[in-house]
Short mmCIF file of C-alpha atoms in Angstrom, two decimals:
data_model
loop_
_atom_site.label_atom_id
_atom_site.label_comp_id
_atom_site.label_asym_id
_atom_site.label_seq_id
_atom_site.Cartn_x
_atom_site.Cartn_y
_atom_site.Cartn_z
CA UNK A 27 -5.44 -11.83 16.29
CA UNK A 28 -2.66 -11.36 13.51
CA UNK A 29 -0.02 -8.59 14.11
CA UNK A 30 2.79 -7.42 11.85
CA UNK A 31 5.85 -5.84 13.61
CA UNK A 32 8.66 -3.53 11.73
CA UNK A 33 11.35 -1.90 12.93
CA UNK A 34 13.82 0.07 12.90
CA UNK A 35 10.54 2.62 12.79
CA UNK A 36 13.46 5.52 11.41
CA UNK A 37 16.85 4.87 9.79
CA UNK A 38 19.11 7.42 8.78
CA UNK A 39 22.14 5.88 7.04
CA UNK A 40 25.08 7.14 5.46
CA UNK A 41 25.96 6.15 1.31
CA UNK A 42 27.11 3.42 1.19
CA UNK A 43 26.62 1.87 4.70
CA UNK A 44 24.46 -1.73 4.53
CA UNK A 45 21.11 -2.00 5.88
CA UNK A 46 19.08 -4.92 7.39
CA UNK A 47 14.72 -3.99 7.82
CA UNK A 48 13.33 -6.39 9.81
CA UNK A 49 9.63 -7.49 9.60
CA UNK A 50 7.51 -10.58 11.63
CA UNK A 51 4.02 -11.34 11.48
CA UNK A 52 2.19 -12.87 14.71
CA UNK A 53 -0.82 -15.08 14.86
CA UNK A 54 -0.91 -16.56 11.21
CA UNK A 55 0.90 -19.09 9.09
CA UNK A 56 2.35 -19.39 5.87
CA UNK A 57 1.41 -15.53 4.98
CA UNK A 58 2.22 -14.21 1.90
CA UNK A 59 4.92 -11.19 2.43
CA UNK A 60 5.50 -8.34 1.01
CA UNK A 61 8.06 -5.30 0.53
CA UNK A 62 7.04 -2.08 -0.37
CA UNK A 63 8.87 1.22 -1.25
CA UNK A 64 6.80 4.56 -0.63
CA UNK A 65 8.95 7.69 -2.07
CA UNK A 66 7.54 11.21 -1.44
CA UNK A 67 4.65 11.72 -3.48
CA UNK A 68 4.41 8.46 -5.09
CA UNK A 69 3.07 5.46 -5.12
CA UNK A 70 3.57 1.90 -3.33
CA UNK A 71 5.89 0.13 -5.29
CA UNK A 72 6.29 -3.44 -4.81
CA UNK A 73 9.57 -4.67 -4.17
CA UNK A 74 9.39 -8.27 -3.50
CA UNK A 75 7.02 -11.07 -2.39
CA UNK A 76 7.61 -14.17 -0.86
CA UNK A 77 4.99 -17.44 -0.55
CA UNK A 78 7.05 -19.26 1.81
CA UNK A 79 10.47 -20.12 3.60
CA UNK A 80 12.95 -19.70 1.05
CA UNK A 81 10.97 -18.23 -1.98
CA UNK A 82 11.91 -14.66 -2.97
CA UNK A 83 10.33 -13.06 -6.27
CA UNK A 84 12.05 -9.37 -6.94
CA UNK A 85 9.84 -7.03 -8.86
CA UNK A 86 12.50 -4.56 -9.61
CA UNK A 87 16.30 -5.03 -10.37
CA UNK A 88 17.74 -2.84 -7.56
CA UNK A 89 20.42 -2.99 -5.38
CA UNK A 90 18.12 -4.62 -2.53
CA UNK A 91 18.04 -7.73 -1.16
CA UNK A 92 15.00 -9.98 0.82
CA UNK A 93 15.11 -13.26 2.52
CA UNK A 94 12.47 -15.07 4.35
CA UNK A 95 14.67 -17.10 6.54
CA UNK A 96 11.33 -18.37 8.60
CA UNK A 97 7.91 -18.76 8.16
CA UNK A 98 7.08 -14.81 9.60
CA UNK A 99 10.40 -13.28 9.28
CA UNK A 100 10.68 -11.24 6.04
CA UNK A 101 14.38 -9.19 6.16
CA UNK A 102 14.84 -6.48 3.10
CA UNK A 103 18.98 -5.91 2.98
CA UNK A 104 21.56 -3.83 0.69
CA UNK A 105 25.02 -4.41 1.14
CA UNK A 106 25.72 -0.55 0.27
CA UNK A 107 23.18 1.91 0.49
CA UNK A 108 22.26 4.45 -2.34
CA UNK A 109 20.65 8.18 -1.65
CA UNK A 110 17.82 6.87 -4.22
CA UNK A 111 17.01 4.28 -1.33
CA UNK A 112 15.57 6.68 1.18
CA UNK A 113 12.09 6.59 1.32
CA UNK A 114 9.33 4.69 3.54
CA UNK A 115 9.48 0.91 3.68
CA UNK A 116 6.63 -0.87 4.34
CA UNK A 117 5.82 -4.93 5.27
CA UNK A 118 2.90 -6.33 4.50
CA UNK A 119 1.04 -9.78 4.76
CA UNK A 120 -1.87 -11.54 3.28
CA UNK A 121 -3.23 -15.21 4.24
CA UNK A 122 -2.38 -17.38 1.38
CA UNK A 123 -6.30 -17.88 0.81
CA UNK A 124 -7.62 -14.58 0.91
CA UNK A 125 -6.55 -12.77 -2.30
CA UNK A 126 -8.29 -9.72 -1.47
CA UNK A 127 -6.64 -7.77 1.57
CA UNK A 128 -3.34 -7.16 2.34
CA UNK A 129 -2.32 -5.85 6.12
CA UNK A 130 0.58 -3.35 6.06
CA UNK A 131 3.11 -2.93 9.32
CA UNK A 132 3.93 0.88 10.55
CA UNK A 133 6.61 1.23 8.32
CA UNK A 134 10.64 1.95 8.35
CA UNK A 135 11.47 5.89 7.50
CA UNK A 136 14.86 5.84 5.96
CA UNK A 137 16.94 8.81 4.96
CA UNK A 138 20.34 8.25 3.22
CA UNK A 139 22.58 11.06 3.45
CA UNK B 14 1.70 6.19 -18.14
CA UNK B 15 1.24 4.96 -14.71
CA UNK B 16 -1.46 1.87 -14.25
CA UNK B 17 -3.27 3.96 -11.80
CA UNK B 18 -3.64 7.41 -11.87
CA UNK B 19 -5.52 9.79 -9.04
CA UNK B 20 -5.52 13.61 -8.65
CA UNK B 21 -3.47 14.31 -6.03
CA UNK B 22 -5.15 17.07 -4.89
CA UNK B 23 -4.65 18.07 -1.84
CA UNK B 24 -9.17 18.47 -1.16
CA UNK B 25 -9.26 21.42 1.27
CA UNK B 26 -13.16 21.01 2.16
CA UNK B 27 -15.42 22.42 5.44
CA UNK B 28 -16.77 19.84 7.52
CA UNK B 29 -19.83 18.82 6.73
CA UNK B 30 -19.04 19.13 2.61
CA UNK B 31 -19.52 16.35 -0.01
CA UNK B 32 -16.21 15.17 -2.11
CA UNK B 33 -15.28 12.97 -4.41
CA UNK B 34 -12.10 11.47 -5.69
CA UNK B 35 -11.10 9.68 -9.04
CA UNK B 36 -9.24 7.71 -10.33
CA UNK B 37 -8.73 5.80 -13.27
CA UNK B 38 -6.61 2.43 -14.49
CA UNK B 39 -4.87 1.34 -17.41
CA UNK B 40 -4.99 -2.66 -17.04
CA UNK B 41 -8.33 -4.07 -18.62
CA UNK B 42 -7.43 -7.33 -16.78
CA UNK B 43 -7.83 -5.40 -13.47
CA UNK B 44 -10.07 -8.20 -11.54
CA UNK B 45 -10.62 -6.15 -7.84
CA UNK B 46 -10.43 -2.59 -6.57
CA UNK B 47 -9.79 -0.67 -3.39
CA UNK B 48 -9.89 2.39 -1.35
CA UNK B 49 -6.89 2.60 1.10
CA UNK B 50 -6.58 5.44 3.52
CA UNK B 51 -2.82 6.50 5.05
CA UNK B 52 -2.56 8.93 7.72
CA UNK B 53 0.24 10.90 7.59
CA UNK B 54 3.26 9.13 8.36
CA UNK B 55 1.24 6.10 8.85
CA UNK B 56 0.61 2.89 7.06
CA UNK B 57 -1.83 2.12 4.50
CA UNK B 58 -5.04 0.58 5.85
CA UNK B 59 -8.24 -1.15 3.47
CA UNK B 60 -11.14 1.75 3.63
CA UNK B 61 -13.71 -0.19 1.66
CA UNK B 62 -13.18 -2.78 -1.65
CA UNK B 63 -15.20 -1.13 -4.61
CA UNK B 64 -17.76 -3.33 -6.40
CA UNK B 65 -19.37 -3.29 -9.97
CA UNK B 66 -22.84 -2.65 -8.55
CA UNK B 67 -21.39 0.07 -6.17
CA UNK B 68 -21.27 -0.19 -2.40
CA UNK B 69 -21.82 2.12 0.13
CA UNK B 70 -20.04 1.93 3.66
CA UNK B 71 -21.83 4.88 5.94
CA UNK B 72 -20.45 8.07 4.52
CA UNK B 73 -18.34 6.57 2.04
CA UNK B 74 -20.12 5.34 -1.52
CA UNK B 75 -17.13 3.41 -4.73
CA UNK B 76 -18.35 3.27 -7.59
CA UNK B 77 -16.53 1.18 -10.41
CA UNK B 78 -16.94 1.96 -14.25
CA UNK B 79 -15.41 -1.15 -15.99
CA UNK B 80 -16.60 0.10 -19.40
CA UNK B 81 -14.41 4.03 -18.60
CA UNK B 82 -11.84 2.16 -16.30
CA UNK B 83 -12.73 4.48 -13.85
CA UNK B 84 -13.13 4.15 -10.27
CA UNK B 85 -14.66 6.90 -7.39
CA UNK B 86 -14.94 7.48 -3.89
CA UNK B 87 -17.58 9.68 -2.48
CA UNK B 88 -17.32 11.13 1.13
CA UNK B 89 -20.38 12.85 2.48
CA UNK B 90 -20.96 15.23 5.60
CA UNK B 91 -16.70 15.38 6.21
CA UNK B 92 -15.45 15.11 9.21
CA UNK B 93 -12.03 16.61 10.72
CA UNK B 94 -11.36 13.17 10.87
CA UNK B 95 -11.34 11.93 6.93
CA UNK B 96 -8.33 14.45 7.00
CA UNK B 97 -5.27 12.00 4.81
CA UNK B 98 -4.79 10.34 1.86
CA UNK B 99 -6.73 8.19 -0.10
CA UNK B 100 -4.87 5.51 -2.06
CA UNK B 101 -6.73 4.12 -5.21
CA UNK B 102 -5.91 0.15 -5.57
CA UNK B 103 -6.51 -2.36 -8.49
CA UNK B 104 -5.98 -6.01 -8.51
CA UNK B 105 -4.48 -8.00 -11.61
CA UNK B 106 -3.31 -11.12 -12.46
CA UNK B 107 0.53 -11.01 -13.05
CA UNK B 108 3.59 -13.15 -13.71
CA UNK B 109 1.65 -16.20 -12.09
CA UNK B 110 0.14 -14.34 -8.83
CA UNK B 111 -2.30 -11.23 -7.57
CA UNK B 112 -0.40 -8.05 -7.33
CA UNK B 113 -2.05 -4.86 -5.87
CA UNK B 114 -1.20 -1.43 -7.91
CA UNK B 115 -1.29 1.56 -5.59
CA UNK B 116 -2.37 4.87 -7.08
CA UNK B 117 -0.02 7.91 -6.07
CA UNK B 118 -2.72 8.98 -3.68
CA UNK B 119 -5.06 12.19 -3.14
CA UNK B 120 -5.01 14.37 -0.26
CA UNK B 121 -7.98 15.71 1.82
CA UNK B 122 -8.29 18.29 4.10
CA UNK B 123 -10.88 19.07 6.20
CA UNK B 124 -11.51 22.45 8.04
CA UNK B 125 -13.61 23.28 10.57
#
C-alpha cells in the first residue's frame, strides 16, 4: 500500500533562518506531488506541483522554493524565512492516472518568530 | 471573491441531530467535487466525491446544483465522532492540468 511521509512534524524557526520540508511517498511511481500552505482559518493553497523528476510548476510568486530531486522525494525550501511563512505545510500525492483523489501526508507545523 | 466559499460555522449540534453544510463555487468550468474532512491538527482526508445525481454514503448524503453552483453535505443521526472540519473541494481545468480548490472549511461540533 502507498504511504506519504513528512517531517519535520513541527518547526519553529527564527526570521530569516532557511528551511528545508521534506516529503517521500512509498509504494507508487511517478506520483504527481504537491505543496500545500494551510494558514489559520483558511484555505489549502497550492503552492507547487510537480509531474516528475525535475519538473516544478509554482502557483504563487513567494519566497519558497521546491525540487523533486527523485521520483518520491518532493523538498519545499526558502533560503530566509518570513513571519508570513508560518502556517501548516502539507504533501500530497496523486497517481498520474487517477485525476480524482489526492492523498495528503500529516503535515509540517511551522511557526516563525 | 474566493472560488469556494463555505460557512465556517463552527455547527455545535447534539448527537443524534441532522446538519447540513454549504457551500458554493465561482468557476462554471468546475468538472468534480468533494467533501474532505480534517481533524484537528490533522491532514485532510477524501469523505465522499459529490455527484450530479447525488450520492449517499451511510449518514452522509452531497448533493451538487450545477445550475446554483452550489454544493451540500448532509450528516444525519451525529455522532461525537463527525466532530472537525469539513473542507468543500472543486475540480477545474487550469493552466494545462487538474487543480483541486479547497474551501476555507466549516466546523462541527458535536455534544453529547
Amino acid at each position: 500500500s502507498q504511504t506519504i511521509h513528512q517531517w519535520p512534524a513541527t518547526l519553529v524557526q527564527p526570521v530569516g533562518s532557511p528551511l528545508s520540508l521534506e516529503c517521500t511517498v512509498e509504494g507508487t511511481s511517478n506520483p504527481n506531488l504537491y505543496w500545500y500552505r494551510q494558514a489559520a482559518g483558511r484555505g489549502l493553497q497550492l503552492l507547487f506541483y510537480s509531474v516528475g523528476i525535475g519538473q516544478i510548476s509554482s502557483e504563487v510568486p513567494q519566497n519558497l522554493s521546491a525540487s523533486r530531486p527523485q521520483d518520491r522525494q518532493f523538498i519545499l525550501s526558502s533560503k530566509k524565512l518570513l513571519l508570513s511563512d508560518s502556517g501548516f505545510y502539507l504533501c500530497a500525492w496523486r497517481t498520474s492516472s487517477d485525476q480524482e483523489t489526492q492523498y495528503f501526508g500529516p503535515g509540517t507545523r511551522l511557526l516563525v518568530l | 471573491r474566493k472560488e469556494v466559499e463555505q460557512d465556517p460555522g463552527p455547527f455545535n449540534v447534539p448527537e443524534g441531530a441532522t446538519v447540513a453544510f454549504n457551500c458554493t463555487y465561482s468557476n462554471s468550468a468546475s468538472q468534480s467535487f468533494f467533501w474532505y474532512r480534517q481533524d484537528c491538527r490533522k491532514e485532510p482526508k477524501l469523505l465522499m466525491s459529490v455527484y450530479s445525481s447525488g450520492n449517499e454514503d451511510g449518514r452522509f448524503t452531497a448533493q451538487l446544483n450545477r445550475a446554483s453552483q452550489y454544493i451540500s453535505l448532509l450528516i444525519r443521526d451525529s455522532k461525537l465522532s463527525d466532530s472537525a472540519t469539513y473542507l468543500c473541494v472543486s475540480r477545474a481545468l487550469s493552466g494545462g492540468y487538474n487543480k483541486l480548490i479547497f474551501g476555507a472549511g466549516t466546523r462541527l461540533a458535536v455534544h453529547p
